[in-house]
CSV table of C-alpha atoms in Angstrom, one decimal:
chain,number,residue,atom,x,y,z
A,1,MET,CA,193.4,-32.3,152.7
A,2,TRP,CA,192.8,-35.3,154.9
A,3,GLY,CA,191.0,-38.6,154.2
A,4,ASP,CA,187.4,-37.6,154.9
A,5,GLU,CA,187.7,-34.3,153.0
A,6,SER,CA,189.2,-36.3,150.1
A,7,VAL,CA,186.0,-38.5,150.1
A,8,THR,CA,183.9,-35.3,150.0
A,9,TYR,CA,186.0,-33.9,147.2
A,10,GLN,CA,185.8,-37.1,145.1
A,11,LEU,CA,182.1,-37.9,145.5
A,12,ALA,CA,181.0,-34.3,145.1
A,13,HIS,CA,182.6,-34.3,141.6
A,14,ARG,CA,180.5,-37.2,140.4
A,15,ASP,CA,177.2,-36.7,138.8
A,16,LEU,CA,174.2,-36.6,141.1
A,17,SER,CA,173.0,-40.0,139.8
A,18,GLN,CA,176.4,-41.5,140.6
A,19,ILE,CA,176.4,-39.9,144.1
A,20,TRP,CA,173.0,-41.6,144.6
A,21,LEU,CA,174.2,-45.0,143.3
A,22,THR,CA,177.3,-44.8,145.5
A,23,ALA,CA,175.3,-43.9,148.5
A,24,GLN,CA,173.3,-47.2,148.1
A,25,GLN,CA,176.6,-49.0,149.0
A,26,ILE,CA,178.4,-46.6,151.3
A,27,ASP,CA,178.1,-43.2,153.0
A,28,LEU,CA,174.4,-42.8,152.6
A,29,VAL,CA,174.4,-40.7,155.8
A,30,HIS,CA,176.4,-38.0,153.9
A,31,ALA,CA,174.6,-38.3,150.5
A,32,LEU,CA,172.8,-34.9,150.9
A,33,HIS,CA,176.1,-33.2,151.8
A,34,TYR,CA,177.8,-34.6,148.7
A,35,ALA,CA,174.9,-33.4,146.6
A,36,VAL,CA,175.1,-29.9,148.1
A,37,MET,CA,178.8,-29.8,147.5
A,38,HIS,CA,178.3,-31.0,144.0
A,39,GLU,CA,176.3,-27.9,143.2
A,40,ILE,CA,178.7,-25.6,145.0
A,41,PHE,CA,181.7,-27.0,143.0
A,42,GLY,CA,179.6,-26.5,139.9
A,43,LEU,CA,179.2,-22.8,140.7
A,44,PHE,CA,182.6,-21.9,142.2
A,45,GLY,CA,185.1,-24.4,140.8
A,46,ARG,CA,187.0,-27.4,142.1
A,47,GLY,CA,189.6,-26.0,144.5
A,48,LEU,CA,190.4,-26.7,148.1
A,49,LEU,CA,189.0,-23.2,148.9
A,50,THR,CA,185.6,-24.2,147.5
A,51,LEU,CA,185.7,-27.4,149.5
A,52,ARG,CA,186.3,-25.6,152.8
A,53,LEU,CA,184.6,-22.2,152.5
A,54,PRO,CA,181.1,-23.5,153.1
A,55,SER,CA,182.2,-24.7,156.5
A,56,VAL,CA,183.7,-21.3,157.3
A,57,LEU,CA,180.5,-19.6,156.3
A,58,ALA,CA,178.4,-22.1,158.2
A,59,MET,CA,180.3,-21.4,161.4
A,60,SER,CA,179.9,-17.7,160.9
A,61,VAL,CA,176.1,-18.2,160.5
A,62,ALA,CA,176.2,-20.3,163.7
A,63,ALA,CA,178.1,-17.6,165.6
A,64,SER,CA,175.5,-15.0,164.6
A,65,GLY,CA,172.7,-17.3,165.8
A,66,ILE,CA,174.4,-17.9,169.1
A,67,GLY,CA,174.8,-14.1,169.5
A,68,LEU,CA,171.0,-13.6,169.0
A,69,LEU,CA,170.2,-16.4,171.4
A,70,GLY,CA,172.5,-14.8,174.0
A,71,LEU,CA,170.9,-11.4,173.3
A,72,ARG,CA,167.4,-12.8,173.7
A,73,LEU,CA,168.1,-14.8,176.8
A,74,ALA,CA,170.7,-12.8,178.7
A,75,GLY,CA,171.0,-9.3,177.2
A,76,PRO,CA,173.2,-7.5,174.6
A,77,ARG,CA,176.6,-8.0,176.2
A,78,ALA,CA,176.1,-11.7,177.0
A,79,GLY,CA,175.0,-12.2,173.3
A,80,LEU,CA,178.0,-10.4,172.0
A,81,LEU,CA,180.4,-12.3,174.2
A,82,ALA,CA,178.7,-15.7,173.4
A,83,GLY,CA,179.0,-15.0,169.7
A,84,LEU,CA,182.7,-14.1,170.1
A,85,VAL,CA,183.5,-17.1,172.3
A,86,PHE,CA,182.0,-19.6,169.9
A,87,PRO,CA,184.6,-19.3,167.0
A,88,LEU,CA,187.4,-19.3,169.6
A,89,LEU,CA,186.5,-22.8,170.9
A,90,PRO,CA,189.2,-25.3,169.6
A,91,GLN,CA,186.7,-27.8,168.3
A,92,VAL,CA,184.8,-25.1,166.4
A,93,GLN,CA,188.1,-23.8,164.9
A,94,LYS,CA,189.0,-27.3,163.8
A,95,TYR,CA,185.8,-28.1,161.9
A,96,ALA,CA,185.3,-24.6,160.6
A,97,GLN,CA,188.3,-25.4,158.3
A,98,GLU,CA,187.2,-28.8,157.2
A,99,GLY,CA,185.2,-29.8,154.1
A,100,ARG,CA,182.6,-32.0,155.8
A,101,SER,CA,179.0,-31.6,156.9
A,102,TYR,CA,179.5,-30.9,160.6
A,103,ALA,CA,179.8,-27.1,160.4
A,104,MET,CA,176.6,-27.0,158.4
A,105,VAL,CA,174.8,-29.2,160.9
A,106,CYS,CA,176.0,-26.9,163.7
A,107,ALA,CA,174.6,-23.8,162.0
A,108,LEU,CA,171.3,-25.5,161.3
A,109,VAL,CA,170.9,-26.7,164.9
A,110,THR,CA,171.8,-23.2,166.2
A,111,TRP,CA,169.1,-21.6,164.1
A,112,ALA,CA,166.6,-24.3,164.9
A,113,THR,CA,167.3,-23.6,168.6
A,114,TYR,CA,166.7,-19.9,168.0
A,115,ALA,CA,163.4,-20.7,166.2
A,116,LEU,CA,162.4,-22.9,169.2
A,117,VAL,CA,163.0,-20.1,171.7
A,118,VAL,CA,161.0,-17.6,169.5
A,119,SER,CA,158.2,-20.1,168.9
A,120,VAL,CA,157.4,-20.9,172.6
A,121,PRO,CA,155.9,-17.4,173.4
A,122,GLN,CA,154.6,-16.7,169.9
A,123,ARG,CA,152.8,-20.0,169.3
A,124,ALA,CA,152.5,-19.2,165.5
A,125,ARG,CA,152.3,-22.4,163.4
A,126,TRP,CA,154.6,-21.1,160.8
A,127,ARG,CA,157.3,-20.6,163.4
A,128,TRP,CA,157.1,-24.2,164.4
A,129,ALA,CA,157.2,-25.2,160.8
A,130,VAL,CA,160.5,-23.2,160.4
A,131,TYR,CA,161.8,-25.0,163.5
A,132,GLY,CA,160.9,-28.4,162.2
A,133,SER,CA,162.1,-28.0,158.7
A,134,THR,CA,165.5,-26.6,160.0
A,135,MET,CA,165.9,-29.5,162.4
A,136,LEU,CA,165.0,-32.0,159.7
A,137,LEU,CA,167.5,-30.6,157.3
A,138,ALA,CA,170.2,-30.8,160.0
A,139,CYS,CA,169.2,-34.4,160.6
A,140,LEU,CA,169.4,-35.3,156.9
A,141,LEU,CA,172.9,-33.9,156.7
A,142,HIS,CA,173.9,-36.0,159.8
A,143,GLU,CA,171.6,-38.4,161.6
A,144,PHE,CA,173.0,-37.6,165.1
A,145,ALA,CA,171.6,-34.1,164.9
A,146,VAL,CA,168.4,-35.7,166.1
A,147,LEU,CA,170.0,-35.8,169.6
A,148,ALA,CA,169.6,-32.0,169.7
A,149,LEU,CA,165.8,-32.6,169.4
A,150,VAL,CA,166.0,-34.6,172.7
A,151,ALA,CA,167.9,-31.7,174.3
A,152,HIS,CA,165.2,-29.3,173.1
A,153,GLY,CA,162.5,-31.5,174.6
A,154,VAL,CA,164.2,-31.6,178.0
A,155,THR,CA,164.5,-27.8,177.9
A,156,LEU,CA,160.8,-27.3,177.3
A,157,VAL,CA,159.8,-29.8,180.0
A,158,VAL,CA,162.2,-28.3,182.6
A,159,SER,CA,161.0,-24.8,181.7
A,160,ARG,CA,157.4,-25.9,182.2
A,161,VAL,CA,156.2,-24.1,179.1
A,162,PRO,CA,152.4,-24.0,178.5
A,163,ARG,CA,150.8,-27.1,177.3
A,164,PRO,CA,150.0,-25.8,173.8
A,165,ALA,CA,153.7,-25.0,173.2
A,166,LEU,CA,154.7,-28.5,174.5
A,167,ARG,CA,152.1,-30.1,172.3
A,168,ALA,CA,153.2,-28.1,169.2
A,169,TRP,CA,156.8,-29.2,169.9
A,170,SER,CA,155.8,-32.8,170.2
A,171,VAL,CA,154.0,-32.7,166.9
A,172,THR,CA,156.9,-31.0,165.2
A,173,ALA,CA,159.4,-33.4,166.7
A,174,ALA,CA,157.3,-36.4,165.5
A,175,GLY,CA,157.4,-34.9,162.0
A,176,VAL,CA,161.2,-34.6,162.1
A,177,VAL,CA,161.6,-38.2,163.3
A,178,ALA,CA,159.2,-39.4,160.6
A,179,GLY,CA,161.2,-37.5,158.0
A,180,LEU,CA,164.5,-38.9,159.2
A,181,LEU,CA,163.3,-42.5,159.7
A,182,PRO,CA,163.7,-43.7,156.0
A,183,LEU,CA,167.4,-42.5,156.1
A,184,ALA,CA,168.0,-44.1,159.5
A,185,ILE,CA,166.6,-47.5,158.4
A,186,CYS,CA,168.4,-47.6,155.1
A,187,SER,CA,171.7,-46.4,156.6
A,188,ALA,CA,171.6,-49.0,159.3
A,189,GLY,CA,172.7,-51.6,156.7
A,190,GLN,CA,175.9,-49.6,156.3
A,191,SER,CA,176.8,-49.7,160.1
A,192,GLY,CA,180.2,-51.3,159.1
A,193,GLN,CA,181.4,-47.8,158.2
A,194,VAL,CA,181.7,-47.0,161.9
A,195,SER,CA,183.5,-50.2,162.8
A,196,TRP,CA,186.7,-48.2,163.1
A,197,ILE,CA,185.4,-46.6,166.3
A,198,GLY,CA,187.0,-48.8,169.0
A,199,GLY,CA,186.0,-46.5,171.9
A,200,PRO,CA,185.2,-42.8,172.6
A,201,VAL,CA,187.1,-40.6,170.2
A,202,ARG,CA,188.4,-37.3,171.7
A,203,LEU,CA,186.2,-37.7,174.8
A,204,ARG,CA,188.4,-35.4,176.9
A,205,TYR,CA,187.2,-32.2,175.2
A,206,PHE,CA,183.6,-33.1,175.7
A,207,LEU,CA,184.1,-33.9,179.4
A,208,VAL,CA,186.1,-30.7,180.0
A,209,VAL,CA,183.5,-28.4,178.4
A,210,ALA,CA,180.7,-30.2,180.1
A,211,VAL,CA,182.2,-29.6,183.5
A,212,VAL,CA,183.0,-26.0,182.7
A,213,GLY,CA,179.5,-25.4,181.4
A,214,VAL,CA,177.8,-26.9,184.4
A,215,ALA,CA,180.0,-24.9,186.7
A,216,CYS,CA,179.0,-21.7,184.8
A,217,ALA,CA,175.4,-22.6,185.0
A,218,ARG,CA,175.5,-22.4,188.8
A,219,ALA,CA,175.6,-18.6,188.6
A,220,PRO,CA,172.4,-16.7,188.1
A,221,LEU,CA,172.7,-16.3,184.3
A,222,GLY,CA,170.3,-14.6,181.9
A,223,VAL,CA,166.9,-12.9,182.3
A,224,ARG,CA,163.6,-14.4,183.3
A,225,GLY,CA,161.4,-15.7,180.5
A,226,PRO,CA,159.6,-18.7,179.2
A,227,VAL,CA,163.0,-20.4,178.6
A,228,ARG,CA,166.1,-19.7,180.8
A,229,LEU,CA,169.5,-19.6,179.3
A,230,SER,CA,171.0,-22.3,181.6
A,231,VAL,CA,168.0,-24.5,181.0
A,232,LEU,CA,168.5,-24.2,177.3
A,233,ALA,CA,172.3,-24.4,177.2
A,234,VAL,CA,173.1,-27.2,179.6
A,235,PRO,CA,170.9,-29.9,177.9
A,236,ILE,CA,172.3,-29.2,174.4
A,237,LEU,CA,175.8,-29.1,175.8
A,238,VAL,CA,175.6,-32.4,177.8
A,239,LEU,CA,172.7,-34.6,176.5
A,240,PRO,CA,173.8,-35.4,172.9
A,241,GLY,CA,177.3,-36.5,174.0
A,242,LEU,CA,175.9,-38.3,177.0
A,243,LEU,CA,173.4,-40.2,174.9
A,244,LEU,CA,176.1,-41.3,172.5
A,245,LEU,CA,178.2,-42.5,175.3
A,246,ILE,CA,175.4,-44.6,176.7
A,247,VAL,CA,174.8,-46.1,173.2
A,248,SER,CA,178.5,-46.7,173.0
A,249,LEU,CA,178.2,-49.2,175.9
A,250,VAL,CA,176.5,-51.5,173.3
A,251,LYS,CA,178.2,-50.3,170.1
A,252,PRO,CA,181.0,-47.7,170.1
A,253,LEU,CA,179.7,-44.5,168.4
A,254,PHE,CA,181.1,-41.5,170.3
A,255,VAL,CA,183.1,-39.2,168.1
A,256,ASP,CA,183.4,-35.6,169.1
A,257,ARG,CA,182.5,-34.2,165.7
A,258,TYR,CA,179.2,-36.1,165.7
A,259,VAL,CA,177.9,-33.7,168.4
A,260,LEU,CA,179.8,-30.6,167.3
A,261,TYR,CA,176.7,-28.6,167.9
A,262,SER,CA,177.0,-29.1,171.6
A,263,ASN,CA,179.4,-26.2,171.5
A,264,ILE,CA,176.3,-24.0,171.2
A,265,GLY,CA,175.7,-24.6,174.9
A,266,ILE,CA,179.2,-23.9,176.2
A,267,ALA,CA,179.4,-20.7,174.1
A,268,LEU,CA,176.1,-19.4,175.6
A,269,LEU,CA,177.1,-20.3,179.1
A,270,LEU,CA,180.6,-18.8,178.9
A,271,GLY,CA,179.2,-15.6,177.3
A,272,ALA,CA,176.5,-15.2,180.0
A,273,TRP,CA,179.0,-16.0,182.8
A,274,MET,CA,181.5,-13.4,181.5
A,275,ASP,CA,178.7,-10.9,181.4
A,276,TYR,CA,177.7,-11.9,185.0
A,277,PHE,CA,181.4,-11.7,186.1
A,278,HIS,CA,181.8,-8.2,184.5
A,279,ARG,CA,178.7,-6.9,186.3
A,280,ARG,CA,179.9,-8.3,189.7
A,281,GLN,CA,183.3,-6.5,189.4
A,282,ARG,CA,183.5,-3.0,190.6
A,283,SER,CA,186.3,-2.4,188.1
A,284,SER,CA,186.6,-3.8,184.6
A,285,ARG,CA,190.3,-4.4,185.1
A,286,ASN,CA,189.8,-7.9,186.5
A,287,ALA,CA,187.5,-8.8,183.6
A,288,TRP,CA,190.1,-7.7,181.1
A,289,ILE,CA,192.8,-9.7,182.8
A,290,ALA,CA,190.6,-12.8,182.7
A,291,ALA,CA,189.8,-12.3,179.0
A,292,ILE,CA,193.4,-11.8,178.1
A,293,ALA,CA,194.4,-14.9,180.1
A,294,VAL,CA,191.8,-17.0,178.3
A,295,LEU,CA,192.9,-15.7,174.9
A,296,ALA,CA,196.6,-16.4,175.7
A,297,ALA,CA,195.7,-20.0,176.6
A,298,LEU,CA,193.9,-20.5,173.3
A,299,VAL,CA,196.9,-19.4,171.2
A,300,PRO,CA,198.8,-22.7,171.2
A,301,PRO,CA,195.9,-25.0,170.3
A,302,SER,CA,194.7,-22.5,167.7
A,303,LEU,CA,198.1,-22.5,166.0
A,304,SER,CA,198.3,-26.3,166.3
A,305,LEU,CA,194.9,-26.8,164.6
A,306,ARG,CA,196.2,-25.0,161.5
A,307,THR,CA,198.9,-27.6,160.7
A,308,PRO,CA,198.5,-30.9,158.8
A,309,GLN,CA,199.5,-32.8,161.9
A,310,SER,CA,196.2,-31.8,163.5
A,311,ARG,CA,194.4,-34.4,161.3
A,312,SER,CA,194.7,-38.1,161.5
A,313,ASN,CA,196.2,-38.3,158.0
A,314,ASP,CA,197.3,-36.1,155.2
A,315,VAL,CA,196.3,-37.3,151.7
A,316,THR,CA,198.1,-34.4,150.1
A,317,ALA,CA,201.4,-35.6,151.6
A,318,VAL,CA,200.6,-39.2,150.5
A,319,GLY,CA,200.1,-38.1,146.9
A,320,ALA,CA,203.3,-36.1,147.0
A,321,ALA,CA,205.3,-39.0,148.4
A,322,VAL,CA,203.9,-41.4,145.7
A,323,ARG,CA,204.8,-38.8,143.0
A,324,GLU,CA,208.3,-38.4,144.4
A,325,GLU,CA,209.1,-42.1,144.9
A,326,GLY,CA,207.5,-43.5,141.8
A,327,ARG,CA,209.0,-43.8,138.4
A,328,PRO,CA,207.1,-44.0,135.1
A,329,GLY,CA,206.1,-47.7,134.6
A,330,ASP,CA,206.3,-48.7,138.2
A,331,GLY,CA,203.6,-50.8,139.8
A,332,LEU,CA,201.3,-49.2,142.4
A,333,LEU,CA,199.8,-51.2,145.3
A,334,TYR,CA,197.5,-50.2,148.1
A,335,LEU,CA,197.7,-52.1,151.4
A,336,SER,CA,194.8,-52.2,151.9
A,337,GLY,CA,192.7,-51.2,149.0
A,338,GLN,CA,190.8,-48.6,151.1
A,339,TYR,CA,194.0,-46.4,150.8
A,340,ARG,CA,193.3,-46.0,147.1
A,341,ALA,CA,190.9,-43.1,148.1
A,342,PHE,CA,194.0,-41.3,149.6
A,343,THR,CA,195.4,-40.6,146.1
A,344,ALA,CA,192.2,-40.4,144.1
A,345,ALA,CA,191.7,-36.7,144.8
A,346,GLY,CA,195.0,-36.0,143.0
A,347,PRO,CA,195.1,-38.4,140.0
A,348,GLY,CA,198.2,-36.6,138.6
A,349,ASP,CA,200.2,-38.1,141.4
A,350,THR,CA,199.7,-41.7,140.1
A,351,ARG,CA,199.3,-41.0,136.4
A,352,PHE,CA,202.4,-42.8,135.3
A,353,LEU,CA,202.1,-45.8,137.6
A,354,THR,CA,200.1,-49.0,137.1
A,355,ASP,CA,197.5,-49.9,139.7
A,356,LEU,CA,198.2,-53.6,140.1
A,357,ALA,CA,195.1,-54.7,142.0
A,358,LEU,CA,192.4,-52.6,140.3
A,359,ALA,CA,189.7,-54.3,138.3
A,360,GLN,CA,187.2,-51.5,138.1
A,361,ASP,CA,187.7,-47.9,139.1
A,362,ALA,CA,185.8,-46.1,141.9
A,363,VAL,CA,183.6,-44.0,139.6
A,364,SER,CA,182.4,-46.7,137.3
A,365,SER,CA,181.9,-49.2,140.2
A,366,ASN,CA,180.0,-46.5,142.3
A,367,THR,CA,182.4,-47.2,145.2
A,368,LEU,CA,184.9,-45.2,147.2
A,369,ALA,CA,188.0,-47.3,146.4
A,370,GLY,CA,187.1,-49.3,143.3
A,371,VAL,CA,186.8,-53.1,142.9
A,372,GLU,CA,190.0,-55.2,143.1
A,373,LEU,CA,191.0,-58.3,141.0
A,374,PRO,CA,190.9,-61.8,142.4
A,375,ALA,CA,193.9,-62.7,144.7
A,376,GLN,CA,195.7,-64.9,142.1
A,377,ASP,CA,195.5,-62.2,139.5
A,378,ILE,CA,197.0,-59.6,141.8
A,379,ALA,CA,199.9,-61.9,142.6
A,380,ALA,CA,200.5,-62.6,138.9
A,381,ARG,CA,200.5,-58.9,138.0
A,382,MET,CA,202.9,-58.0,140.8
A,383,LEU,CA,205.5,-60.5,139.4
A,384,GLU,CA,205.5,-58.6,136.1
A,385,PHE,CA,207.1,-55.6,137.8
A,386,ASP,CA,210.6,-55.0,139.2
A,387,ARG,CA,209.6,-52.0,141.3
A,388,ILE,CA,206.4,-51.5,143.2
A,389,VAL,CA,205.3,-48.4,145.1
A,390,ALA,CA,203.1,-49.4,148.0
A,391,VAL,CA,200.8,-47.1,150.0
A,392,ARG,CA,200.3,-48.6,153.5
A,393,GLY,CA,198.8,-47.6,156.7
A,394,PRO,CA,200.9,-46.3,159.6
A,395,ALA,CA,202.9,-48.7,161.7
A,396,GLY,CA,200.6,-50.7,163.9
A,397,ALA,CA,197.5,-50.1,161.8
A,398,ARG,CA,195.2,-53.1,161.4
A,399,SER,CA,194.9,-54.5,157.9
A,400,PRO,CA,192.0,-56.6,156.5
A,401,THR,CA,192.7,-60.3,156.1
A,402,ASN,CA,190.8,-61.0,152.9
A,403,PRO,CA,192.4,-63.1,150.1
A,404,GLN,CA,193.5,-60.0,148.1
A,405,GLU,CA,195.4,-58.5,151.0
A,406,GLN,CA,197.0,-61.8,151.9
A,407,ALA,CA,198.1,-62.2,148.2
A,408,LYS,CA,199.7,-58.7,148.2
A,409,THR,CA,201.6,-59.2,151.5
A,410,SER,CA,202.8,-62.8,150.8
A,411,THR,CA,204.0,-61.9,147.3
A,412,LEU,CA,205.9,-58.9,148.5
A,413,ARG,CA,207.5,-61.0,151.3
A,414,ARG,CA,208.6,-63.8,149.0
A,415,TYR,CA,209.7,-62.0,145.9
A,416,PHE,CA,210.5,-58.4,146.8
A,417,ARG,CA,212.7,-56.5,149.3
A,418,GLU,CA,212.1,-53.1,150.8
A,419,TYR,CA,214.1,-50.4,149.1
A,420,GLY,CA,212.9,-47.4,151.2
A,421,THR,CA,210.0,-46.0,153.1
A,422,THR,CA,208.7,-42.4,153.4
A,423,HIS,CA,206.6,-41.8,156.5
A,424,VAL,CA,203.8,-39.2,156.2
A,425,ASN,CA,201.0,-38.3,158.6
A,426,GLY,CA,198.7,-41.4,158.7
A,427,ALA,CA,200.4,-43.5,156.1
A,428,ARG,CA,203.7,-45.0,154.7
A,429,VAL,CA,204.8,-45.0,151.1
A,430,THR,CA,207.3,-47.9,150.5
A,431,VAL,CA,209.3,-48.8,147.4
A,432,TYR,CA,209.8,-52.5,146.9
A,433,VAL,CA,212.3,-54.0,144.3
A,434,ARG,CA,212.6,-57.6,143.1
A,435,ASP,CA,215.2,-59.7,144.8
A,436,HIS,CA,216.8,-60.7,141.5
A,437,ASP,CA,217.9,-57.1,141.0
A,438,PRO,CA,220.8,-56.4,143.4
A,439,SER,CA,222.1,-53.3,141.6
A,440,ARG,CA,219.9,-50.9,143.6
A,441,PRO,CA,221.5,-50.2,147.0
A,442,GLU,CA,219.4,-50.2,150.2
A,443,ARG,CA,218.1,-46.8,150.9
A,444,ALA,CA,217.6,-45.2,154.3
A,445,VAL,CA,214.1,-45.0,155.7
A,446,ARG,CA,212.8,-41.4,156.0
């Protein structure tokens, strides 16, 4: 389990009223997902399997929708290939095994896209209602799903669909935006949550698949109809990420998982291109060789994505290190306080330690990491202990400069010495001992 999953795990185990109160302070954009996971945990138990299985199932649902889109726009073989390509994409594999909302959003956008394609020729109002409600649900799970709405609009304009269809889409899109607007306005006050984004995060993947997708789109893919496959797939592949990059010129916001659903486009384009390539070959031998080569190239990243090191941190390892290094009665310190959320998912790891800075726990304060004592009180409590286990960020990580954090670091520097440090993915667990206790030898850093 990594940090973001840990937040999902903790908040989803609170009462619905507590989830709502916490969302007023932080993570409002994920409040619906926490409420959904709360109900899932209530039905199927509290384990890590329950946390991640909804994402696995959501990606399966997305793959089936992509298969149907490919079938409708390019034929049976293209649909089958697109549905099989989708779960092999590295980014899809990564977020299919993660307990967050992104896989659910991807599934909803996929089926909203299918509803759009079906609605254009049918023109039935109930079909547009299905499209709008599916898109709205996706947007309420994550606001940036609204960028898929822009891609859909571009597809319809380029396709030159009849005016009644374009008018129906416009009305539906306006309804989706109106439904999302209260969440967008309220969550704007929590924009500090994305202050950690210093620049585009994992931009290379987006650029590579965008180039590959546009290259595939140059071939005559799909069958003729109101909406062509390339005209549908290229906008949803390129536009959401491109719009985030443009906004990032003002405020950095680009993170690859925010537009995970753009993989719908590359899966459709690759599936249709492979079908086109197969039809062009007089022998299927070359097609099989190409397919095997692609699968072989995917093996290393697929294996890598199934290791803890594929995430930016590992809260399970942090908890294990605290449990191993700490002794009953030791003090526990988080540098900074935000790292308290790293061990909150496994309270047994810190059961016998005393949190030196905590004034009010996370649940009762409706926060993610609790409320800390004033700076002078933290320093005074630290001096009551001969051993302190400190959970810190990785080397080079920026720390807040508020009075509480300054009191922690200055007290450690003046009265304690480092006894040993255990490095784990995304964090360090350090044991400090009082200088007046020379009986404990220095221990090697691990």
